Coordinates of C-alpha atoms in Angstrom, one line a residue:
Chain A
M1 CA 89.4 93.5 78.7
T2 CA 88.0 90.2 80.6
D3 CA 85.4 90.3 83.4
P4 CA 87.4 90.5 86.6
K5 CA 87.4 87.0 88.5
V6 CA 86.5 87.8 92.1
V7 CA 85.9 85.8 95.2
E8 CA 83.0 88.0 96.5
P9 CA 80.9 89.1 93.7
W10 CA 80.1 92.7 94.9
V11 CA 83.7 94.0 94.0
A12 CA 83.5 92.8 90.4
A13 CA 81.3 95.8 89.1
P14 CA 83.5 98.7 90.9
L15 CA 86.7 96.5 90.0
K16 CA 85.8 96.3 86.6
R17 CA 85.1 99.9 86.3
L18 CA 88.0 101.1 87.5
A19 CA 90.4 99.2 85.1
E20 CA 88.4 100.0 82.3
D21 CA 88.8 104.1 83.4
A22 CA 92.1 104.1 84.8
R23 CA 93.5 101.8 81.6
L24 CA 95.1 99.4 83.8
I25 CA 96.7 96.3 82.8
S26 CA 96.4 94.4 85.8
G27 CA 95.3 94.4 89.4
V28 CA 94.7 92.7 92.6
L29 CA 92.1 93.7 95.4
L30 CA 93.3 91.7 98.2
H31 CA 92.6 91.8 102.2
P32 CA 95.6 93.1 104.3
S33 CA 96.1 89.7 105.3
G34 CA 97.2 88.4 101.5
R35 CA 93.8 87.2 100.9
A36 CA 92.8 88.2 97.1
V37 CA 89.3 89.2 96.5
G38 CA 89.3 89.6 93.0
Q39 CA 91.9 90.1 90.3
F40 CA 92.0 91.1 86.5
G41 CA 95.1 90.8 84.1
F42 CA 96.0 87.5 85.3
S43 CA 96.1 83.9 84.0
N44 CA 98.4 82.0 86.5
A45 CA 97.6 81.4 89.6
A46 CA 100.9 81.6 91.0
D47 CA 101.6 85.2 90.2
V48 CA 98.4 86.1 91.6
M49 CA 99.6 84.6 95.0
S50 CA 103.2 86.3 94.7
I51 CA 101.4 89.6 94.5
C52 CA 99.2 89.2 97.3
A53 CA 101.9 87.8 99.4
L54 CA 104.6 91.0 98.3
T55 CA 101.6 93.4 98.6
S56 CA 100.5 92.1 102.2
A57 CA 104.1 92.4 103.1
I58 CA 105.1 95.9 101.4
N59 CA 101.7 97.2 102.8
A60 CA 102.8 96.2 106.4
S61 CA 106.2 97.7 106.2
S62 CA 105.3 101.0 104.7
R63 CA 103.0 101.7 107.4
E64 CA 105.4 101.2 109.9
L65 CA 108.1 103.2 108.2
G66 CA 105.1 106.1 107.6
R67 CA 104.8 106.0 111.3
Q68 CA 108.6 105.8 111.9
L69 CA 109.1 109.0 109.4
H70 CA 106.2 110.7 109.7
G71 CA 104.1 109.6 113.0
K72 CA 101.3 108.3 110.8
P73 CA 101.1 105.3 108.2
F74 CA 101.5 105.8 104.3
Y75 CA 98.4 104.5 102.6
E76 CA 99.6 104.8 99.0
M77 CA 102.2 104.0 97.3
H78 CA 103.4 104.3 93.4
H79 CA 106.5 102.9 91.4
A80 CA 107.5 104.3 88.2
G81 CA 109.1 101.8 86.2
G82 CA 110.5 102.5 82.7
D83 CA 107.6 100.7 80.9
R84 CA 105.3 100.0 83.3
Q85 CA 104.0 101.7 86.4
V86 CA 102.5 100.5 89.8
F87 CA 100.0 101.9 92.3
M88 CA 99.3 100.2 95.5
A89 CA 96.6 102.0 97.9
R90 CA 94.5 101.0 100.6
C91 CA 90.4 101.3 100.6
M92 CA 87.7 101.2 102.9
A93 CA 84.2 99.3 102.8
G94 CA 82.9 100.2 105.9
A95 CA 84.8 99.1 108.6
Q96 CA 86.5 96.5 106.0
E97 CA 89.8 97.1 104.9
F98 CA 91.3 96.4 101.6
L99 CA 94.1 96.7 99.8
F100 CA 94.4 97.3 95.5
V101 CA 97.9 96.8 93.5
G102 CA 97.2 97.8 89.7
V103 CA 99.9 98.2 86.8
F104 CA 99.5 100.4 84.3
D105 CA 101.9 102.1 81.5
R106 CA 101.8 105.2 78.9
E107 CA 98.4 104.3 78.2
S108 CA 97.1 106.0 81.5
S109 CA 98.5 108.3 84.2
L110 CA 98.9 108.3 88.0
G111 CA 96.9 111.4 88.1
L112 CA 93.9 108.9 86.1
V113 CA 95.0 106.4 88.5
E114 CA 94.0 108.0 91.6
I115 CA 90.9 110.0 90.5
Y116 CA 89.3 106.5 89.4
F117 CA 90.7 104.9 92.4
A118 CA 88.8 107.7 94.6
E119 CA 85.6 106.6 92.5
F120 CA 86.3 102.9 93.5
Q121 CA 86.5 103.7 96.6
K122 CA 83.2 105.4 96.6
A123 CA 81.7 102.5 94.9
L124 CA 82.8 99.9 97.4
E125 CA 81.4 101.9 100.2
Q126 CA 77.9 101.9 98.7
L127 CA 78.1 98.6 97.2
R128 CA 79.1 96.7 100.4
P129 CA 76.7 94.1 102.0
H130 CA 75.7 95.6 105.2
A131 CA 75.2 92.4 107.0
P132 CA 78.5 90.6 106.1
E133 CA 78.6 86.7 106.3
P134 CA 80.4 86.3 109.6
A135 CA 84.4 85.3 108.6
K136 CA 85.4 81.3 108.9
P137 CA 87.3 80.5 111.5
L138 CA 90.7 80.2 110.4
P139 CA 93.7 78.7 112.4
A140 CA 95.7 81.5 113.5
G141 CA 98.7 82.4 111.0
D142 CA 97.6 80.3 108.3
F143 CA 98.4 82.5 105.7
E144 CA 99.3 80.0 103.2
G145 CA 96.5 78.3 103.5
E146 CA 94.3 81.9 103.5
L147 CA 96.0 82.5 100.5
N148 CA 95.3 79.0 99.0
R149 CA 91.9 78.9 99.5
S150 CA 91.3 82.4 97.5
L151 CA 93.3 81.5 94.9
D152 CA 90.8 78.3 94.5
S153 CA 88.0 80.6 94.2
L154 CA 89.6 82.9 91.6
F155 CA 91.3 80.3 89.5
G156 CA 89.9 76.8 90.5
R157 CA 91.4 74.3 92.3
I158 CA 94.8 73.1 91.0
G159 CA 95.4 69.3 91.8
Chain B
M1 CA 108.2 127.1 79.8
K2 CA 110.7 130.0 80.9
S3 CA 108.9 131.0 84.3
A4 CA 108.3 129.4 87.5
P5 CA 105.0 127.3 87.5
A6 CA 103.6 130.0 90.4
E7 CA 104.6 132.9 88.3
V8 CA 102.7 131.2 85.1
V9 CA 99.8 130.2 87.3
A10 CA 99.2 133.8 89.2
S11 CA 100.0 135.7 85.4
L12 CA 97.3 133.3 83.8
S13 CA 94.5 133.3 86.5
H14 CA 94.5 137.1 86.4
V15 CA 93.2 136.8 82.9
P16 CA 89.7 138.0 82.6
G17 CA 87.6 134.6 82.6
V18 CA 90.1 132.5 83.5
A19 CA 88.5 130.4 86.4
A20 CA 91.5 128.3 86.8
A21 CA 94.7 127.9 85.5
M22 CA 96.9 124.8 86.2
V23 CA 100.5 124.2 85.6
V24 CA 100.3 119.9 85.2
G25 CA 102.8 117.3 84.9
S26 CA 102.1 116.0 81.0
A27 CA 103.3 112.1 82.1
D28 CA 101.7 111.8 85.1
G29 CA 98.8 114.1 85.0
L30 CA 99.7 115.4 88.7
I31 CA 99.1 119.2 89.5
V32 CA 102.7 121.0 89.7
E33 CA 100.9 124.6 90.6
T34 CA 97.0 125.5 90.5
S35 CA 95.4 128.9 91.4
A36 CA 92.2 129.0 93.4
M37 CA 88.9 128.1 91.5
K38 CA 87.2 131.7 90.9
G39 CA 83.1 131.1 91.0
G40 CA 83.2 127.7 92.4
A41 CA 80.3 126.6 94.4
A42 CA 80.8 127.3 97.6
G43 CA 81.7 123.9 99.9
G44 CA 81.0 121.8 96.4
P45 CA 83.5 119.4 95.1
D46 CA 86.8 120.6 94.1
T47 CA 87.3 119.5 90.3
R48 CA 90.9 120.8 89.8
K49 CA 92.5 117.1 90.0
H50 CA 90.0 115.7 88.1
T51 CA 90.4 118.4 85.0
A52 CA 94.2 118.4 85.7
A53 CA 94.8 114.6 85.1
L54 CA 92.1 114.4 82.2
A55 CA 93.2 117.5 80.3
A56 CA 96.9 115.8 80.6
Y57 CA 95.4 112.7 79.4
L58 CA 93.1 114.1 76.5
Y59 CA 96.3 116.4 75.5
S60 CA 98.5 113.3 75.1
K61 CA 96.0 111.9 72.9
V62 CA 95.5 114.6 70.9
S63 CA 99.0 114.8 70.4
R64 CA 99.4 111.5 69.2
A65 CA 96.2 112.1 66.7
S66 CA 98.4 115.2 65.4
H67 CA 101.5 113.2 65.0
A68 CA 99.6 110.5 63.2
A69 CA 98.3 113.0 60.8
R70 CA 101.7 114.3 60.1
L71 CA 100.6 117.7 61.7
G72 CA 103.3 117.8 64.0
T73 CA 102.8 118.4 68.0
P74 CA 99.6 120.5 68.9
S75 CA 100.4 124.3 70.0
F76 CA 96.9 124.9 71.6
M77 CA 94.1 122.8 72.3
R78 CA 90.3 124.1 73.4
L79 CA 87.5 121.9 74.5
E80 CA 84.5 123.9 74.5
A81 CA 81.5 122.8 76.4
E82 CA 78.0 124.1 77.5
R83 CA 79.4 126.4 80.5
G84 CA 82.8 127.0 79.1
H85 CA 85.9 126.0 77.8
I86 CA 89.4 124.0 78.8
C87 CA 92.3 125.3 77.3
V88 CA 95.6 123.4 77.3
V89 CA 99.3 124.3 75.7
G90 CA 102.3 121.5 76.4
A91 CA 105.3 122.9 77.6
D92 CA 108.2 120.7 77.8
D93 CA 107.2 118.2 80.9
V94 CA 104.1 120.1 81.8
V95 CA 100.8 121.3 80.1
L96 CA 99.5 124.9 81.1
V97 CA 95.5 124.0 81.5
T98 CA 92.9 126.7 82.1
I99 CA 89.5 126.5 82.7
V100 CA 87.7 129.5 81.3
T101 CA 84.2 131.1 81.4
P102 CA 82.1 131.2 78.5
E103 CA 82.3 134.8 78.3
A104 CA 86.4 134.9 78.3
N105 CA 88.1 136.3 75.3
V106 CA 89.5 133.0 74.1
G107 CA 91.9 134.8 71.8
R108 CA 93.5 136.9 74.8
V109 CA 93.5 133.6 76.9
R110 CA 95.6 131.6 74.1
L111 CA 97.8 134.1 73.5
D112 CA 98.9 134.6 77.4
M113 CA 98.8 130.5 77.8
M114 CA 101.5 130.3 74.5
H115 CA 103.6 133.3 75.8
A116 CA 103.7 131.5 79.2
A117 CA 104.6 128.2 77.3
G118 CA 107.4 130.3 75.7
E119 CA 106.4 130.0 72.1
K120 CA 105.6 132.0 69.3
S121 CA 101.8 132.5 68.9

């Protein structure tokens, strides 16, 4: 497997280990806003952009659905397709929230992905920078701009 | 598997030397039913979820190896470690997993697991 491409270097090692241990085909770590933090298994920026946008929207929807149905938000989702399965969950590193979406097939299992994702969360918590750089101010609601900036970091500027 | 998962787990957990018995989904590696962990350190981490997922995964790989060698489906898998054994038996869509102490009579454990899985020993 090729090394993950990351915007924030401290997530590279945990992401690589998660991919290898859980036998994931591909995966994206992102902020809940939809900004990509790291990815593996993708060569196309447009694919990552779509996945980030969809994951962000699914996360918002499933949280609200959880609140409506269960009184508290859902934080983890699994879809078992015919050949491939999708695992989606949130993780915390200090006060910073991330979303992760990963794809696997019969070479892995949901049980394996869950246990290695738990280890991934612990690694993020241990490795997180304790004095994060202040976020650059962005225009409110600049969703597309934020996506494009993170994708430029992951794949290089296109055009 | 002829009996309900809860019955299988209750029965296997009473076999001398069995520290934990679990029924685990063979495809997803998730615990369907489990006994309490006997003899675990108080307040220590619960390793049953890890053991279940990894044992189911290992059994699927062992099955592939067995088929590749034209030996058919494995009937019983035993992993011997420093401080005990992990035993696995496949039963349709689930696998039976036991964590066994070194002093246990593994032959008895095997017989009871095979019986629970509905196979001839």
